[in-house]
CSV table of C-alpha atoms in Angstrom, one decimal:
chain,number,residue,atom,x,y,z
J,7,MET,CA,41.8,-22.3,21.0
J,8,THR,CA,42.2,-20.9,18.0
J,9,VAL,CA,38.4,-20.5,16.8
J,10,THR,CA,36.1,-18.3,18.3
J,11,GLU,CA,32.8,-18.2,19.4
J,12,GLN,CA,32.2,-15.8,16.5
J,13,GLU,CA,33.9,-18.3,14.2
J,14,ILE,CA,31.2,-21.2,14.9
J,15,THR,CA,28.0,-18.9,14.5
J,16,GLU,CA,29.3,-17.6,11.5
J,17,TYR,CA,30.0,-22.0,10.2
J,18,VAL,CA,26.8,-22.9,10.9
J,19,GLU,CA,24.5,-19.7,9.9
J,20,ARG,CA,26.7,-20.8,6.3
J,21,VAL,CA,25.9,-24.2,6.2
J,22,ARG,CA,21.6,-23.1,7.8
J,23,ALA,CA,22.1,-21.1,4.2
J,24,ALA,CA,23.2,-23.9,2.1
J,25,LEU,CA,20.6,-27.0,3.2
J,26,ALA,CA,17.6,-23.7,2.7
J,27,ASP,CA,16.6,-25.5,0.6
J,28,LEU,CA,15.4,-28.5,3.5
J,29,PRO,CA,11.6,-28.5,5.1
J,30,ALA,CA,12.2,-25.4,8.2
J,31,ALA,CA,12.1,-28.6,11.0
J,32,VAL,CA,14.5,-31.1,8.9
J,33,ARG,CA,17.5,-28.4,9.1
J,34,ASP,CA,16.4,-27.4,12.8
J,35,GLU,CA,15.9,-31.3,13.6
J,36,LEU,CA,20.4,-31.3,11.6
J,37,THR,CA,21.8,-28.1,12.8
J,38,GLU,CA,20.7,-28.4,16.4
J,39,ASP,CA,23.7,-29.5,17.7
J,40,LEU,CA,25.3,-28.4,15.0
J,41,ALA,CA,27.4,-25.7,16.9
J,42,GLU,CA,28.3,-28.3,20.3
J,43,HIS,CA,29.9,-30.3,17.9
J,44,LEU,CA,32.3,-27.7,15.3
J,45,ALA,CA,33.2,-26.5,19.9
J,46,GLU,CA,33.8,-29.9,20.0
J,47,VAL,CA,36.2,-30.5,17.2
J,48,ALA,CA,38.0,-27.1,17.5
J,49,ALA,CA,38.5,-28.2,21.2
J,50,GLU,CA,40.1,-31.4,20.1
J,51,ALA,CA,43.3,-29.5,17.2
J,52,GLY,CA,43.9,-26.6,16.0
J,53,GLY,CA,43.7,-24.9,12.8
J,54,SER,CA,40.0,-22.5,11.0
J,55,LEU,CA,37.0,-24.8,11.5
J,56,VAL,CA,37.7,-23.9,7.5
J,57,ASP,CA,40.5,-25.4,7.2
J,58,ARG,CA,39.9,-28.5,9.1
J,59,LEU,CA,36.1,-29.6,8.2
J,60,GLY,CA,36.6,-27.8,4.1
J,61,ALA,CA,33.9,-25.0,2.8
J,62,PRO,CA,30.7,-24.8,4.9
J,63,GLU,CA,28.6,-25.3,1.8
J,64,ALA,CA,30.7,-28.6,1.5
J,65,TYR,CA,30.0,-29.3,5.3
J,66,ALA,CA,26.7,-28.5,4.1
J,67,ALA,CA,26.6,-31.6,1.0
J,68,GLU,CA,28.3,-34.0,2.9
J,69,LEU,CA,25.5,-33.7,6.2
J,70,ARG,CA,22.7,-33.7,3.5
J,71,ALA,CA,24.3,-36.9,2.0
J,72,ALA,CA,25.1,-38.5,5.8
J,73,ALA,CA,21.4,-37.7,6.7
J,74,GLY,CA,19.6,-39.1,4.1
J,75,ALA,CA,18.3,-36.0,3.1
J,76,PRO,CA,17.6,-35.3,-0.1
J,77,SER,CA,19.8,-34.0,-2.2
J,78,VAL,CA,20.5,-30.7,-4.8
J,79,GLY,CA,23.1,-31.2,-7.4
J,80,ARG,CA,23.4,-27.2,-8.3
J,81,ARG,CA,22.0,-24.5,-5.9
J,82,THR,CA,19.3,-23.4,-9.2
J,83,LEU,CA,17.2,-20.2,-9.1
J,84,ASP,CA,14.8,-21.7,-7.5
J,85,HIS,CA,16.3,-23.3,-4.7
J,86,ARG,CA,18.8,-19.4,-4.0
J,87,LEU,CA,14.8,-18.2,-4.3
J,88,ALA,CA,13.6,-20.5,-1.6
J,89,ALA,CA,16.1,-19.8,0.5
J,90,ALA,CA,15.8,-15.4,0.4
J,91,VAL,CA,12.4,-16.2,1.1
J,92,HIS,CA,12.8,-18.5,4.1
J,93,ARG,CA,15.0,-15.7,5.1
J,94,THR,CA,12.7,-13.4,4.8
J,95,ARG,CA,10.0,-15.5,6.6
J,96,GLY,CA,12.1,-16.1,9.7
J,97,ARG,CA,13.0,-11.7,9.9
J,98,LEU,CA,9.1,-11.4,10.3
J,99,ARG,CA,8.8,-14.3,12.9
J,100,THR,CA,11.4,-12.5,15.2
J,101,LEU,CA,9.5,-9.1,14.7
J,102,ASP,CA,6.6,-10.3,14.8
J,103,ALA,CA,7.1,-11.9,18.1
J,104,ARG,CA,9.3,-8.2,19.2
J,105,LEU,CA,6.5,-6.0,18.0
J,106,GLY,CA,3.7,-8.1,20.0
J,107,PRO,CA,3.9,-7.2,23.6
J,108,PRO,CA,3.5,-3.6,22.9
J,109,LEU,CA,0.2,-4.6,21.9
J,110,GLY,CA,-0.8,-7.2,25.4
J,111,TYR,CA,-0.8,-9.6,22.9
J,112,ALA,CA,2.3,-12.7,22.5
J,113,THR,CA,2.9,-11.8,18.3
J,114,ALA,CA,1.1,-9.4,16.2
J,115,SER,CA,-0.3,-11.5,14.1
J,116,GLU,CA,-2.1,-12.6,16.8
J,117,PHE,CA,-3.6,-9.0,17.1
J,118,LEU,CA,-3.5,-8.5,13.5
J,119,ARG,CA,-5.7,-12.2,12.8
J,120,LEU,CA,-8.2,-10.3,15.6
J,121,LEU,CA,-8.6,-7.5,13.2
J,122,ARG,CA,-9.4,-9.5,10.4
J,123,PRO,CA,-13.0,-9.5,9.4
J,124,ALA,CA,-13.4,-5.7,10.1
J,125,TRP,CA,-11.1,-6.6,7.0
J,126,TRP,CA,-13.6,-7.9,5.7
J,127,VAL,CA,-15.8,-5.3,5.0
J,128,LEU,CA,-13.0,-2.8,4.6
J,129,ARG,CA,-13.1,-4.8,1.6
J,130,ALA,CA,-16.6,-5.3,0.8
J,131,TYR,CA,-16.8,-1.9,0.8
J,132,LEU,CA,-13.6,-1.5,-1.4
J,133,ALA,CA,-15.4,-3.2,-4.4
J,134,ALA,CA,-18.9,-1.7,-4.0
J,135,MET,CA,-16.6,1.6,-4.2
J,136,LEU,CA,-14.7,0.1,-7.0
J,137,VAL,CA,-18.2,-0.5,-9.1
J,138,THR,CA,-19.6,3.1,-8.2
J,139,THR,CA,-16.4,4.4,-10.3
J,140,VAL,CA,-16.8,2.0,-13.2
J,141,SER,CA,-20.4,2.7,-13.2
J,142,THR,CA,-20.5,5.9,-13.0
J,143,GLY,CA,-17.7,6.3,-15.2
J,144,GLY,CA,-15.4,8.2,-12.1
J,145,SER,CA,-16.8,10.4,-9.8
J,146,PHE,CA,-18.4,9.5,-6.2
J,147,GLY,CA,-18.9,10.3,-3.1
J,148,LEU,CA,-18.2,8.4,-0.2
J,149,LEU,CA,-21.5,6.3,-0.6
J,150,PRO,CA,-21.4,3.6,-3.1
J,151,ARG,CA,-24.0,4.3,-6.4
J,152,PHE,CA,-24.5,1.9,-9.3
J,153,GLY,CA,-24.6,3.3,-12.2
J,154,GLY,CA,-25.5,6.7,-10.5
J,155,GLU,CA,-28.5,4.8,-8.1
J,156,LEU,CA,-27.7,4.7,-4.1
J,157,LEU,CA,-30.3,2.4,-3.0
J,158,ALA,CA,-29.4,-0.1,-5.7
J,159,GLY,CA,-25.7,1.1,-5.0
J,160,LEU,CA,-26.2,-0.4,-0.8
J,161,MET,CA,-27.8,-3.6,-1.9
J,162,LEU,CA,-24.6,-4.3,-3.7
J,163,LEU,CA,-22.5,-3.1,-0.7
J,164,ALA,CA,-24.9,-5.7,1.7
J,165,GLY,CA,-24.0,-8.8,-0.9
J,166,LEU,CA,-20.3,-7.3,-1.1
J,167,VAL,CA,-20.0,-7.7,2.4
J,168,LEU,CA,-22.2,-11.5,2.7
J,169,VAL,CA,-19.9,-13.0,-0.2
J,170,SER,CA,-16.6,-11.3,1.4
J,171,VAL,CA,-18.0,-12.3,4.7
J,172,TRP,CA,-18.2,-15.9,3.0
J,173,LEU,CA,-14.8,-15.8,1.7
J,174,GLY,CA,-13.0,-14.7,4.7
J,175,ARG,CA,-13.9,-17.6,6.2
J,176,ARG,CA,-13.4,-20.1,3.9
J,177,SER,CA,-9.6,-19.0,2.6
J,178,GLU,CA,-7.7,-20.8,4.9
J,179,GLY,CA,-8.8,-23.2,2.7
J,180,LEU,CA,-8.3,-22.6,-0.1
J,181,HIS,CA,-5.4,-23.3,-2.6
J,182,GLY,CA,-3.6,-22.6,-6.1
J,183,TRP,CA,-5.2,-20.1,-8.1
J,184,PRO,CA,-8.1,-19.7,-6.4
J,185,ARG,CA,-6.0,-18.4,-3.4
J,186,TRP,CA,-3.6,-16.4,-5.8
J,187,ALA,CA,-6.9,-14.9,-7.2
J,188,LEU,CA,-8.5,-13.6,-4.1
J,189,HIS,CA,-4.1,-12.1,-3.1
J,190,ALA,CA,-4.8,-10.5,-6.5
J,191,SER,CA,-7.9,-9.0,-6.1
J,192,SER,CA,-6.8,-7.6,-2.2
J,193,VAL,CA,-3.7,-5.9,-3.5
J,194,VAL,CA,-5.9,-4.5,-6.2
J,195,LEU,CA,-8.0,-2.9,-4.1
J,196,VAL,CA,-5.8,-1.6,-1.5
J,197,VAL,CA,-4.0,0.3,-4.3
J,198,PHE,CA,-7.5,1.0,-5.4
J,199,ALA,CA,-7.9,2.7,-1.8
J,200,LEU,CA,-4.9,5.1,-1.8
J,201,ALA,CA,-5.3,6.4,-5.2
J,202,GLY,CA,-9.0,7.2,-4.1
J,203,LEU,CA,-7.7,8.6,-0.3
J,204,ALA,CA,-4.8,10.4,-2.2
J,205,ASN,CA,-7.8,11.8,-4.7
J,206,ALA,CA,-9.8,12.8,-1.5
J,207,GLU,CA,-6.7,14.5,0.2
J,208,ASN,CA,-6.2,16.4,-2.8
J,209,ARG,CA,-9.6,17.8,-3.4
J,210,ALA,CA,-10.3,18.0,0.8
J,211,GLY,CA,-6.8,20.2,1.2
J,212,TYR,CA,-7.3,22.4,-2.3
J,213,TYR,CA,-11.5,23.7,-0.5
J,214,PRO,CA,-9.8,26.3,2.1
J,215,TYR,CA,-7.0,28.4,-0.8
J,216,ASP,CA,-10.2,27.6,-3.1
J,217,PRO,CA,-10.4,31.7,-4.8
J,218,ILE,CA,-14.8,31.1,-5.2
J,219,ALA,CA,-15.8,32.2,-2.5
J,220,VAL,CA,-19.6,30.8,-1.8
J,221,ASN,CA,-21.5,33.7,-0.6
J,222,ASN,CA,-19.3,36.4,-3.2
J,223,PRO,CA,-21.5,39.7,-2.8
J,224,TYR,CA,-20.0,40.7,-6.5
J,225,ASP,CA,-21.5,37.5,-8.0
J,226,ALA,CA,-25.3,39.0,-9.2
J,227,VAL,CA,-23.4,42.0,-11.0
J,228,ARG,CA,-23.8,42.1,-14.5
J,229,ASP,CA,-22.6,45.4,-15.4
J,230,VAL,CA,-20.8,48.3,-14.3
J,231,PHE,CA,-21.9,51.9,-13.7
J,232,VAL,CA,-20.2,55.1,-13.1
J,233,TYR,CA,-21.7,58.7,-13.1
J,234,ASP,CA,-19.5,61.5,-12.8
J,235,SER,CA,-21.0,64.6,-10.4
J,236,GLU,CA,-23.0,65.4,-12.5
J,237,GLY,CA,-25.1,62.6,-12.9
J,238,ARG,CA,-24.0,62.1,-16.6
J,239,LEU,CA,-22.9,58.9,-17.5
J,240,VAL,CA,-19.1,57.6,-17.8
J,241,GLU,CA,-18.8,55.3,-20.8
J,242,ASN,CA,-15.4,53.0,-21.0
J,243,ALA,CA,-14.9,53.7,-18.0
J,244,ARG,CA,-12.6,50.8,-16.5
J,245,LEU,CA,-11.2,49.7,-13.0
J,246,PHE,CA,-8.2,49.1,-11.1
J,247,ASP,CA,-7.1,47.8,-7.9
J,248,GLN,CA,-4.7,49.1,-6.1
J,249,ASP,CA,-2.4,47.2,-6.8
J,250,GLY,CA,-3.4,48.6,-10.7
J,251,ASN,CA,-4.7,44.8,-11.4
J,252,PRO,CA,-8.3,46.3,-14.0
J,253,ILE,CA,-11.1,45.1,-11.5
J,254,ARG,CA,-13.0,42.6,-13.7
J,255,LEU,CA,-17.1,41.8,-12.8
J,256,GLY,CA,-20.3,41.3,-14.7
J,257,TYR,CA,-19.6,40.5,-18.7
J,258,PRO,CA,-20.6,41.2,-21.5
J,259,ASP,CA,-23.5,39.8,-22.3
J,260,CYS,CA,-25.7,42.2,-24.6
J,261,VAL,CA,-22.3,42.8,-26.9
J,262,ASP,CA,-23.4,40.8,-30.3
J,263,GLU,CA,-19.8,42.3,-31.8
J,264,TRP,CA,-16.9,40.2,-30.2
J,265,ASP,CA,-14.0,43.2,-29.8
J,266,ALA,CA,-11.3,43.7,-31.4
J,267,ASN,CA,-9.2,42.6,-28.6
J,268,GLY,CA,-11.0,39.6,-28.9
J,269,ASN,CA,-10.7,38.7,-25.2
J,270,PRO,CA,-14.5,40.5,-24.1
J,271,LEU,CA,-13.4,41.2,-20.5
J,272,LEU,CA,-10.8,44.1,-21.7
J,273,ARG,CA,-13.8,46.0,-22.7
J,274,PRO,CA,-14.3,49.1,-20.5
J,275,TYR,CA,-17.5,49.2,-18.2
J,276,PRO,CA,-20.8,49.4,-18.9
J,277,TYR,CA,-21.0,47.0,-21.2
J,278,CYS,CA,-24.5,47.8,-22.1
J,279,PRO,CA,-25.1,51.9,-21.6
J,280,ASP,CA,-28.7,51.6,-22.8
J,281,ARG,CA,-29.2,49.7,-19.6
J,282,ALA,CA,-27.9,52.0,-17.4
J,283,PRO,CA,-30.2,52.1,-14.3
J,284,PHE,CA,-30.2,55.8,-14.0
J,285,ALA,CA,-31.9,57.7,-17.5
J,286,PRO,CA,-29.4,60.1,-19.4
J,287,ARG,CA,-30.2,63.4,-18.2
J,288,ALA,CA,-30.6,66.4,-20.9
J,289,PRO,CA,-31.4,64.4,-24.4
J,290,ALA,CA,-34.6,63.7,-23.8
J,291,HIS,CA,-34.6,61.9,-27.0
J,292,HIS,CA,-36.5,58.0,-25.8
J,293,PRO,CA,-38.9,59.4,-23.4
J,294,SER,CA,-37.7,56.9,-20.5
J,295,THR,CA,-39.5,55.9,-17.5
J,296,ALA,CA,-36.3,55.5,-15.9
J,297,PRO,CA,-35.4,57.4,-12.5
J,298,VAL,CA,-32.8,60.5,-13.6
J,299,LEU,CA,-29.7,60.6,-11.2
J,300,PRO,CA,-29.8,63.7,-8.8
J,301,PRO,CA,-26.3,65.8,-9.7
J,302,LEU,CA,-24.3,66.3,-6.6
J,303,GLY,CA,-23.6,69.5,-4.4
J,304,THR,CA,-26.5,71.8,-4.3
J,305,PRO,CA,-29.7,69.1,-6.6
J,306,SER,CA,-32.4,72.3,-6.0
J,307,ALA,CA,-29.4,75.6,-8.2
J,308,THR,CA,-30.5,74.1,-10.9
J,309,PRO,CA,-34.2,75.1,-11.8
J,310,ASP,CA,-36.0,71.6,-13.5
J,311,PRO,CA,-35.7,72.0,-17.1
J,312,THR,CA,-38.5,69.8,-17.9
J,313,VAL,CA,-40.8,71.9,-15.9
J,314,GLY,CA,-40.5,75.2,-18.0
J,315,PRO,CA,-41.3,76.6,-21.2
J,316,THR,CA,-43.8,73.7,-22.5
J,317,GLY,CA,-46.3,74.0,-19.8
J,318,THR,CA,-46.8,77.9,-20.8
J,319,ALA,CA,-49.9,77.9,-23.7
J,320,PRO,CA,-53.4,77.2,-22.4
J,321,PRO,CA,-55.9,76.1,-25.6
J,322,SER,CA,-58.0,79.2,-25.4
J,323,ALA,CA,-58.4,80.7,-28.8
J,324,THR,CA,-61.6,78.2,-30.4
J,325,PRO,CA,-63.8,80.1,-31.6
J,326,SER,CA,-66.9,77.8,-31.3
J,327,GLY,CA,-67.5,78.7,-27.4
J,328,THR,CA,-67.8,82.2,-28.6
J,329,PRO,CA,-71.6,82.7,-29.8
J,330,GLU,CA,-72.3,81.8,-26.3
J,331,PRO,CA,-74.5,85.3,-25.2
J,332,THR,CA,-74.6,84.0,-21.6
J,333,GLY,CA,-72.9,86.7,-20.5
J,334,SER,CA,-74.8,89.6,-21.8
J,335,ALA,CA,-75.3,91.4,-17.6
J,336,GLY,CA,-71.9,92.1,-18.8
J,337,THR,CA,-72.3,94.1,-21.7
J,338,PRO,CA,-74.8,96.6,-22.5
J,339,ALA,CA,-74.0,96.5,-25.9
J,340,PRO,CA,-77.6,97.6,-27.5
J,341,THR,CA,-79.4,99.3,-24.6
J,342,ALA,CA,-76.1,101.9,-24.8
J,343,THR,CA,-78.0,102.5,-29.0
J,344,PRO,CA,-80.6,104.9,-28.0
J,345,ALA,CA,-78.3,106.9,-26.4
J,346,PRO,CA,-79.5,109.7,-29.0
J,347,THR,CA,-82.3,109.8,-27.1
J,348,ALA,CA,-81.1,111.4,-24.4
J,349,THR,CA,-80.3,114.3,-26.9
J,350,ARG,CA,-83.5,115.9,-27.0
Q,23,MET,CA,34.4,-47.3,-6.7
Q,24,ASP,CA,36.7,-44.9,-3.3
Q,25,THR,CA,36.1,-46.1,-0.3
Q,26,THR,CA,33.2,-42.5,0.8
Q,27,GLN,CA,30.6,-44.5,-1.6
Q,28,LEU,CA,30.7,-47.8,0.1
Q,29,LEU,CA,30.9,-46.0,3.6
Q,30,LYS,CA,27.4,-44.5,2.4
Q,31,GLY,CA,25.6,-47.9,2.6
Q,32,VAL,CA,27.5,-48.9,5.9
Q,33,LEU,CA,28.3,-45.8,8.0
Q,34,ASP,CA,25.3,-46.8,10.2
Q,35,LEU,CA,26.3,-49.8,11.2
Q,36,ALA,CA,29.7,-48.6,11.8
Q,37,VAL,CA,28.5,-45.8,14.2
Q,38,LEU,CA,26.7,-48.4,16.1
Q,39,ALA,CA,29.5,-50.6,16.8
Q,40,VAL,CA,31.5,-47.8,18.1
Q,41,LEU,CA,29.2,-47.0,20.6
Q,42,ARG,CA,27.9,-50.6,21.4
Q,43,ASP,CA,31.1,-50.4,24.5
Q,44,GLU,CA,31.5,-47.2,25.1
Q,45,ASP,CA,29.5,-43.8,25.5
Q,46,GLY,CA,31.1,-40.8,22.8
Q,47,TYR,CA,30.2,-37.7,21.5
Q,48,GLY,CA,31.0,-36.1,18.3
Q,49,TYR,CA,35.0,-36.3,17.3
Q,50,ASP,CA,35.0,-38.6,19.6
Q,51,ILE,CA,33.7,-41.8,17.6
Q,52,LEU,CA,35.0,-40.0,14.5
Q,53,ARG,CA,38.4,-40.2,16.3
Q,54,ARG,CA,37.7,-44.2,16.9
Q,55,LEU,CA,36.3,-44.7,13.5
Q,56,ARG,CA,39.5,-43.3,11.8
Q,57,GLU,CA,41.3,-45.5,14.1
Q,58,ALA,CA,39.4,-48.6,13.3
Q,59,GLY,CA,40.3,-47.6,9.8
Q,60,LEU,CA,37.6,-45.7,8.2
Q,61,GLU,CA,40.5,-42.3,7.5
Q,62,GLU,CA,38.4,-40.8,4.8
Q,63,VAL,CA,35.2,-40.8,7.1
Q,64,GLY,CA,34.3,-36.9,6.9
Q,65,ASP,CA,33.1,-35.4,9.5
Q,66,ALA,CA,30.2,-33.3,8.5
Q,67,SER,CA,29.1,-37.6,7.9
Q,68,VAL,CA,29.3,-38.4,11.3
Q,69,TYR,CA,27.6,-35.8,12.8
Q,70,GLY,CA,24.8,-36.0,10.0
Q,71,THR,CA,24.6,-40.1,10.9
Q,72,LEU,CA,24.6,-39.1,14.8
Q,73,ARG,CA,21.4,-36.8,13.7
Q,74,ARG,CA,20.1,-39.5,12.0
Q,75,LEU,CA,20.1,-42.5,14.3
Q,76,PHE,CA,19.2,-40.4,16.8
Q,77,ALA,CA,15.6,-38.5,14.7
Q,78,ALA,CA,14.5,-42.7,13.8
Q,79,GLY,CA,14.8,-43.4,18.0
Q,80,LEU,CA,18.4,-45.6,17.9
Q,81,LEU,CA,20.3,-42.9,20.5
Q,82,THR,CA,19.4,-40.7,23.7
Q,83,THR,CA,22.0,-38.9,24.2
Q,84,TYR,CA,23.0,-36.5,27.2
Q,85,VAL,CA,25.4,-33.4,28.2
Q,86,VAL,CA,28.4,-33.7,30.3
Q,87,PRO,CA,30.2,-30.4,31.7
Q,88,SER,CA,33.6,-29.9,31.0
Q,89,GLU,CA,35.6,-27.3,32.7
Q,90,SER,CA,38.0,-27.0,30.2
Q,91,GLY,CA,36.3,-26.4,27.2
Q,92,PRO,CA,32.7,-26.9,25.6
Q,93,HIS,CA,30.1,-29.3,26.9
Q,94,ARG,CA,29.7,-32.4,25.5
Q,95,LYS,CA,26.6,-34.5,23.9
Q,96,TYR,CA,27.2,-37.4,24.7
Q,97,TYR,CA,25.2,-40.1,22.4
Q,98,SER,CA,24.8,-44.0,24.2
Q,99,LEU,CA,22.9,-46.9,22.2
Q,100,ASN,CA,19.8,-47.9,23.6
Q,101,ALA,CA,17.3,-50.8,23.4
Q,102,ALA,CA,16.4,-50.3,19.4
Q,103,GLY,CA,19.7,-49.5,19.0
Q,104,ARG,CA,21.6,-52.7,20.2
Q,105,ASP,CA,18.9,-54.9,17.8
Q,106,GLN,CA,19.4,-53.1,15.0
Q,107,LEU,CA,23.1,-52.5,15.7
Q,108,THR,CA,22.4,-56.7,16.0
Q,109,ARG,CA,20.5,-57.1,12.8
Q,110,SER,CA,23.0,-54.1,10.7
Q,111,GLY,CA,25.5,-56.4,11.8
Q,112,LYS,CA,23.7,-60.2,10.4
Q,113,LEU,CA,23.6,-58.6,7.7
Q,114,TRP,CA,26.6,-56.7,6.5
Q,115,ARG,CA,28.1,-60.7,7.6
Q,116,SER,CA,26.4,-62.3,4.9
Q,117,PHE,CA,26.1,-59.9,2.8
Q,118,ALA,CA,30.4,-59.4,3.2
Q,119,THR,CA,30.9,-63.7,2.5
Q,120,THR,CA,28.3,-63.2,-0.7
Q,121,MET,CA,30.8,-61.2,-2.3
Q,122,ASP,CA,34.0,-63.2,-0.7
Q,123,ALA,CA,32.9,-65.7,-2.3
Q,124,LEU,CA,31.6,-64.3,-5.1
Q,125,LEU,CA,35.4,-62.7,-5.8
Q,126,ASP,CA,37.1,-66.2,-4.7
Q,127,GLU,CA,35.5,-68.0,-7.0
Q,128,ARG,CA,36.6,-65.5,-10.2
Q,129,GLY,CA,40.0,-65.3,-8.3
Q,130,VAL,CA,39.9,-61.8,-7.7
Q,131,ALA,CA,43.2,-61.1,-5.5
Q,132,ALA,CA,42.9,-60.5,-1.7
């Protein structure tokens, strides 16, 4: 025998492909016995099937005519498209049947059909979130809002769930453009959901690496004041970390004119010397009530200059108090004048 | 007009006729038709006709195992098929007689 099983199988496949535009039931009925028939033909005489019967496509055309099926003159794009769709459907059906048993069902689609009500609710939620995004201008969380109103958003969600379930229970009966519109809007919602998920994933992923800690102890620092060992304020001080990077704290909110560098944060500390927490030491030109920072080392070695020379003059030279004769007991001046009497 | 076009109309009748006395499998039927003079009949036409007659309920099939080759699917006429053969045969004979007479009257050579 010169004709192999494989040759027969291939011939049958090409005939079926040429008949792909027929309804599946008609085509199956026509080609049901074709392989057996071709085996008979092959058994009767020599030569390849194509030699004996002609090209599978021509065979299909003759078969189509003999069986009374509608014929096609030329295979248009529509027919090729239909054939491709048919092949894809066949493959999907095979996959469907193969994936079913691991899930515990005859086919995977049987299992997926059970999930349809869940999809109805989910798509209502997605639609509500889409409305949220449009009405609030892009920012959204997990709950729907209508123009920023949570209550209105929840009412919208409830309404959409009812509509979605109602639509879902009737979608089997939809044909024509309503069906297409439903499918198209589902695709839009799925795309929206994927975009939203990617967005949320991005935000969640960045959070642990955010350099702005919530409880930064230096949040309240607005300025830095450096004092030397004598308790004197150091002006134009600069701070660096271990790598030589400048440490920037606070903000020069008291400076009226901008720095020549353009960047106010490049200014040395303190930004605002007038606001020093400890008073400048020697020149008391402005009477500040601020406390004074004592120098390091021996705090009592140098006397406090504010106590020394100023408190030495008691105001006692007032002339108004002089004619007081109260202290006359100690003054025997008038009585001592008759001293000459003692000379007698 | 060639034989192929004529065959389209009468292949049903021809297939039913060659199955009247003896059941046959596909290639067997094709061979009978060709031996009867229908040289131009194609395999696909016969196969397609058999499928259509079977689908129409005029034929029954059974498989005969073969020791030296593929199993063969035999076709046989059932009661409906025999009725159809009788009616179609009468129709054809009447039609053919009419055509013969028409050509005879006008002296067309046989």
